[in-house]
Amino acid sequence: MSDDLRIRHITDADWDAIVAMESRAYAGLGLSEGRAALRSRADASPSTCFVLDVASRPAGYLLALPYPAGRYPELDWAEDRVVPSPSSGNLHLHDIVIAERLRGRGLAQHLLNHLTLTAGSRGDERISLIAVGRSKPFWSAHGFTAHPGISPGGYGTHAVYMSKATKRADLLVPSP
């Protein structure tokens, strides 16, 4: 399947697929943002937002934005109301979703590796995220560490702010 994988920047034609994947992933948690908010995040930092194609069809996506460490996008605000700092040294992984039919095949790791390489090339020292639902063990297994002093309001009961360094050599090795 790896020959059929491609990671690329988001285009206008991708938004129906992205909105559908996002809704299926987050509506049950009460965290679905909708098209306008999602687009505002990608428009705020198009060089750090990606689609994963499998067999030339969108199979996943990732939205990341530069935010100072310890800060994160507010779910009920579009990015035109929050101005991320382009030189914060921290790239915040706001959203990553793989289509349900393709989960469990390691596709998210391809997007994470791509994001880590992108963050390193930008000079970002850290990648942060908010683990939602009960996803903290997944993110811990991918090298992210929880910051209990940061309480991410608006992201649900089990939300945990986490981050990892981008400069570790083992994070820059592409997946097989």
PDB file of C-alpha atoms in Angstrom, residues 27-169:
ATOM      1  CA  ALA A  27     -19.220  14.519  16.604  1.00  0.00           C
ATOM      2  CA  GLY A  28     -19.722  11.686  19.097  1.00  0.00           C
ATOM      3  CA  LEU A  29     -17.392  13.499  21.508  1.00  0.00           C
ATOM      4  CA  GLY A  30     -19.198  16.806  20.991  1.00  0.00           C
ATOM      5  CA  LEU A  31     -16.029  18.261  19.456  1.00  0.00           C
ATOM      6  CA  SER A  32     -16.891  18.599  15.763  1.00  0.00           C
ATOM      7  CA  GLU A  33     -15.988  22.092  14.556  1.00  0.00           C
ATOM      8  CA  GLY A  34     -17.550  22.326  11.116  1.00  0.00           C
ATOM      9  CA  ARG A  35     -16.252  23.484   7.762  1.00  0.00           C
ATOM     10  CA  ALA A  36     -15.684  27.197   8.519  1.00  0.00           C
ATOM     11  CA  ALA A  37     -13.556  26.605  11.611  1.00  0.00           C
ATOM     12  CA  LEU A  38     -11.573  23.817   9.967  1.00  0.00           C
ATOM     13  CA  ARG A  39     -10.888  25.903   6.872  1.00  0.00           C
ATOM     14  CA  SER A  40      -9.850  28.873   9.002  1.00  0.00           C
ATOM     15  CA  ARG A  41      -7.184  26.714  10.643  1.00  0.00           C
ATOM     16  CA  ALA A  42      -5.832  25.470   7.327  1.00  0.00           C
ATOM     17  CA  ASP A  43      -5.940  28.995   5.881  1.00  0.00           C
ATOM     18  CA  ALA A  44      -3.992  30.315   8.898  1.00  0.00           C
ATOM     19  CA  SER A  45      -1.075  27.956   8.186  1.00  0.00           C
ATOM     20  CA  PRO A  46      -1.452  26.215   4.812  1.00  0.00           C
ATOM     21  CA  SER A  47       2.159  25.013   4.799  1.00  0.00           C
ATOM     22  CA  THR A  48       1.556  22.864   7.918  1.00  0.00           C
ATOM     23  CA  CYS A  49      -1.779  21.268   6.963  1.00  0.00           C
ATOM     24  CA  PHE A  50      -1.908  18.102   4.876  1.00  0.00           C
ATOM     25  CA  VAL A  51      -4.066  15.465   3.230  1.00  0.00           C
ATOM     26  CA  LEU A  52      -3.044  11.811   3.057  1.00  0.00           C
ATOM     27  CA  ASP A  53      -4.135  10.216  -0.213  1.00  0.00           C
ATOM     28  CA  VAL A  54      -4.455   6.465  -0.619  1.00  0.00           C
ATOM     29  CA  ALA A  55      -4.973   5.353  -4.218  1.00  0.00           C
ATOM     30  CA  SER A  56      -5.426   9.030  -5.188  1.00  0.00           C
ATOM     31  CA  ARG A  57      -8.322   9.587  -2.745  1.00  0.00           C
ATOM     32  CA  PRO A  58      -8.259  11.510   0.563  1.00  0.00           C
ATOM     33  CA  ALA A  59      -7.894   8.965   3.361  1.00  0.00           C
ATOM     34  CA  GLY A  60      -6.856  11.270   6.178  1.00  0.00           C
ATOM     35  CA  TYR A  61      -5.779  14.774   7.034  1.00  0.00           C
ATOM     36  CA  LEU A  62      -3.748  16.746   9.554  1.00  0.00           C
ATOM     37  CA  LEU A  63      -4.152  20.371  10.648  1.00  0.00           C
ATOM     38  CA  ALA A  64      -1.256  21.984  12.519  1.00  0.00           C
ATOM     39  CA  LEU A  65      -0.666  25.628  13.387  1.00  0.00           C
ATOM     40  CA  PRO A  66       2.113  27.594  15.053  1.00  0.00           C
ATOM     41  CA  TYR A  67       1.021  28.376  18.605  1.00  0.00           C
ATOM     42  CA  PRO A  68       3.125  29.296  21.623  1.00  0.00           C
ATOM     43  CA  ALA A  69       3.791  26.365  23.941  1.00  0.00           C
ATOM     44  CA  GLY A  70       0.937  25.934  26.379  1.00  0.00           C
ATOM     45  CA  ARG A  71      -1.609  27.590  24.073  1.00  0.00           C
ATOM     46  CA  TYR A  72      -4.012  26.030  21.602  1.00  0.00           C
ATOM     47  CA  PRO A  73      -6.901  26.931  19.302  1.00  0.00           C
ATOM     48  CA  GLU A  74     -10.287  27.523  20.884  1.00  0.00           C
ATOM     49  CA  LEU A  75     -12.798  25.122  19.341  1.00  0.00           C
ATOM     50  CA  ASP A  76     -15.566  27.710  19.144  1.00  0.00           C
ATOM     51  CA  TRP A  77     -13.436  30.381  17.444  1.00  0.00           C
ATOM     52  CA  ALA A  78     -12.217  30.567  13.891  1.00  0.00           C
ATOM     53  CA  GLU A  79      -8.559  31.441  13.433  1.00  0.00           C
ATOM     54  CA  ASP A  80      -9.351  34.978  12.289  1.00  0.00           C
ATOM     55  CA  ARG A  81     -10.149  35.696  15.959  1.00  0.00           C
ATOM     56  CA  VAL A  82      -6.953  34.086  17.242  1.00  0.00           C
ATOM     57  CA  VAL A  83      -3.641  35.111  15.745  1.00  0.00           C
ATOM     58  CA  PRO A  84      -1.060  32.323  16.054  1.00  0.00           C
ATOM     59  CA  SER A  85       2.563  33.363  16.299  1.00  0.00           C
ATOM     60  CA  PRO A  86       4.547  32.178  13.245  1.00  0.00           C
ATOM     61  CA  SER A  87       7.790  32.140  15.218  1.00  0.00           C
ATOM     62  CA  SER A  88       6.666  30.464  18.430  1.00  0.00           C
ATOM     63  CA  GLY A  89       9.014  27.467  18.159  1.00  0.00           C
ATOM     64  CA  ASN A  90       5.988  25.223  18.744  1.00  0.00           C
ATOM     65  CA  LEU A  91       3.776  23.643  16.114  1.00  0.00           C
ATOM     66  CA  HIS A  92       0.380  22.647  17.513  1.00  0.00           C
ATOM     67  CA  LEU A  93      -1.158  19.510  16.004  1.00  0.00           C
ATOM     68  CA  HIS A  94      -4.790  20.528  16.158  1.00  0.00           C
ATOM     69  CA  ASP A  95      -6.386  17.653  14.298  1.00  0.00           C
ATOM     70  CA  ILE A  96      -5.443  14.344  12.707  1.00  0.00           C
ATOM     71  CA  VAL A  97      -7.991  11.913  11.310  1.00  0.00           C
ATOM     72  CA  ILE A  98      -7.717   8.741   9.254  1.00  0.00           C
ATOM     73  CA  ALA A  99     -10.848   7.446   7.474  1.00  0.00           C
ATOM     74  CA  GLU A 100     -12.487   4.679   9.512  1.00  0.00           C
ATOM     75  CA  ARG A 101     -12.040   2.008   6.835  1.00  0.00           C
ATOM     76  CA  LEU A 102      -8.259   2.529   6.873  1.00  0.00           C
ATOM     77  CA  ARG A 103      -7.535   2.848  10.592  1.00  0.00           C
ATOM     78  CA  GLY A 104      -5.136   0.437  12.250  1.00  0.00           C
ATOM     79  CA  ARG A 105      -2.776   0.315   9.249  1.00  0.00           C
ATOM     80  CA  GLY A 106      -0.191   2.827  10.481  1.00  0.00           C
ATOM     81  CA  LEU A 107      -1.336   5.646   8.210  1.00  0.00           C
ATOM     82  CA  ALA A 108      -1.412   8.191  11.030  1.00  0.00           C
ATOM     83  CA  GLN A 109       2.297   7.502  11.550  1.00  0.00           C
ATOM     84  CA  HIS A 110       2.985   8.681   7.983  1.00  0.00           C
ATOM     85  CA  LEU A 111       1.256  11.979   8.735  1.00  0.00           C
ATOM     86  CA  LEU A 112       3.058  12.318  12.089  1.00  0.00           C
ATOM     87  CA  ASN A 113       6.439  11.680  10.459  1.00  0.00           C
ATOM     88  CA  HIS A 114       5.664  14.258   7.788  1.00  0.00           C
ATOM     89  CA  LEU A 115       4.624  16.782  10.425  1.00  0.00           C
ATOM     90  CA  THR A 116       7.794  16.142  12.443  1.00  0.00           C
ATOM     91  CA  LEU A 117       9.955  16.724   9.363  1.00  0.00           C
ATOM     92  CA  THR A 118       7.969  19.860   8.539  1.00  0.00           C
ATOM     93  CA  ALA A 119       8.330  21.192  12.096  1.00  0.00           C
ATOM     94  CA  GLY A 120      12.069  20.500  12.056  1.00  0.00           C
ATOM     95  CA  SER A 121      12.527  22.271   8.719  1.00  0.00           C
ATOM     96  CA  ARG A 122      10.630  25.283  10.094  1.00  0.00           C
ATOM     97  CA  GLY A 123      12.871  25.375  13.151  1.00  0.00           C
ATOM     98  CA  ASP A 124      10.112  24.400  15.574  1.00  0.00           C
ATOM     99  CA  GLU A 125      11.502  22.775  18.699  1.00  0.00           C
ATOM    100  CA  ARG A 126       8.252  21.169  19.868  1.00  0.00           C
ATOM    101  CA  ILE A 127       4.998  19.736  18.623  1.00  0.00           C
ATOM    102  CA  SER A 128       2.035  20.040  20.970  1.00  0.00           C
ATOM    103  CA  LEU A 129      -1.488  18.658  20.873  1.00  0.00           C
ATOM    104  CA  ILE A 130      -4.548  18.046  22.992  1.00  0.00           C
ATOM    105  CA  ALA A 131      -5.358  14.384  23.452  1.00  0.00           C
ATOM    106  CA  VAL A 132      -9.151  14.095  23.419  1.00  0.00           C
ATOM    107  CA  GLY A 133     -11.443  11.318  24.488  1.00  0.00           C
ATOM    108  CA  ARG A 134      -9.239   8.652  25.942  1.00  0.00           C
ATOM    109  CA  SER A 135      -6.415   9.009  23.406  1.00  0.00           C
ATOM    110  CA  LYS A 136      -3.633   9.901  25.869  1.00  0.00           C
ATOM    111  CA  PRO A 137      -2.097   6.354  25.732  1.00  0.00           C
ATOM    112  CA  PHE A 138      -1.916   6.545  21.913  1.00  0.00           C
ATOM    113  CA  TRP A 139      -0.076   9.872  22.040  1.00  0.00           C
ATOM    114  CA  SER A 140       2.188   8.727  24.884  1.00  0.00           C
ATOM    115  CA  ALA A 141       3.207   5.754  22.735  1.00  0.00           C
ATOM    116  CA  HIS A 142       4.202   8.259  20.033  1.00  0.00           C
ATOM    117  CA  GLY A 143       6.525  10.178  22.366  1.00  0.00           C
ATOM    118  CA  PHE A 144       4.199  12.886  23.656  1.00  0.00           C
ATOM    119  CA  THR A 145       4.337  13.845  27.339  1.00  0.00           C
ATOM    120  CA  ALA A 146       1.407  15.236  29.325  1.00  0.00           C
ATOM    121  CA  HIS A 147       1.563  18.678  30.929  1.00  0.00           C
ATOM    122  CA  PRO A 148      -0.836  18.422  33.875  1.00  0.00           C
ATOM    123  CA  GLY A 149      -0.557  22.139  34.676  1.00  0.00           C
ATOM    124  CA  ILE A 150      -2.370  23.037  31.445  1.00  0.00           C
ATOM    125  CA  SER A 151      -6.121  22.362  31.455  1.00  0.00           C
ATOM    126  CA  PRO A 152      -7.491  22.542  27.900  1.00  0.00           C
ATOM    127  CA  GLY A 153     -11.006  23.843  28.417  1.00  0.00           C
ATOM    128  CA  GLY A 154     -13.592  23.134  25.759  1.00  0.00           C
ATOM    129  CA  TYR A 155     -11.988  19.888  24.583  1.00  0.00           C
ATOM    130  CA  GLY A 156     -13.975  17.457  26.701  1.00  0.00           C
ATOM    131  CA  THR A 157     -13.650  15.735  30.056  1.00  0.00           C
ATOM    132  CA  HIS A 158     -10.554  13.670  29.337  1.00  0.00           C
ATOM    133  CA  ALA A 159      -8.592  16.290  27.380  1.00  0.00           C
ATOM    134  CA  VAL A 160      -4.849  16.393  28.089  1.00  0.00           C
ATOM    135  CA  TYR A 161      -2.328  18.916  26.731  1.00  0.00           C
ATOM    136  CA  MET A 162       0.798  17.060  25.542  1.00  0.00           C
ATOM    137  CA  SER A 163       4.000  17.819  23.639  1.00  0.00           C
ATOM    138  CA  LYS A 164       7.241  16.316  22.362  1.00  0.00           C
ATOM    139  CA  ALA A 165      10.554  17.629  21.084  1.00  0.00           C
ATOM    140  CA  THR A 166      11.121  17.629  17.321  1.00  0.00           C
ATOM    141  CA  LYS A 167      14.893  17.375  17.377  1.00  0.00           C
ATOM    142  CA  ARG A 168      15.237  13.761  18.526  1.00  0.00           C
ATOM    143  CA  ALA A 169      16.875  11.691  15.815  1.00  0.00           C
TER     144      ALA A 169
END
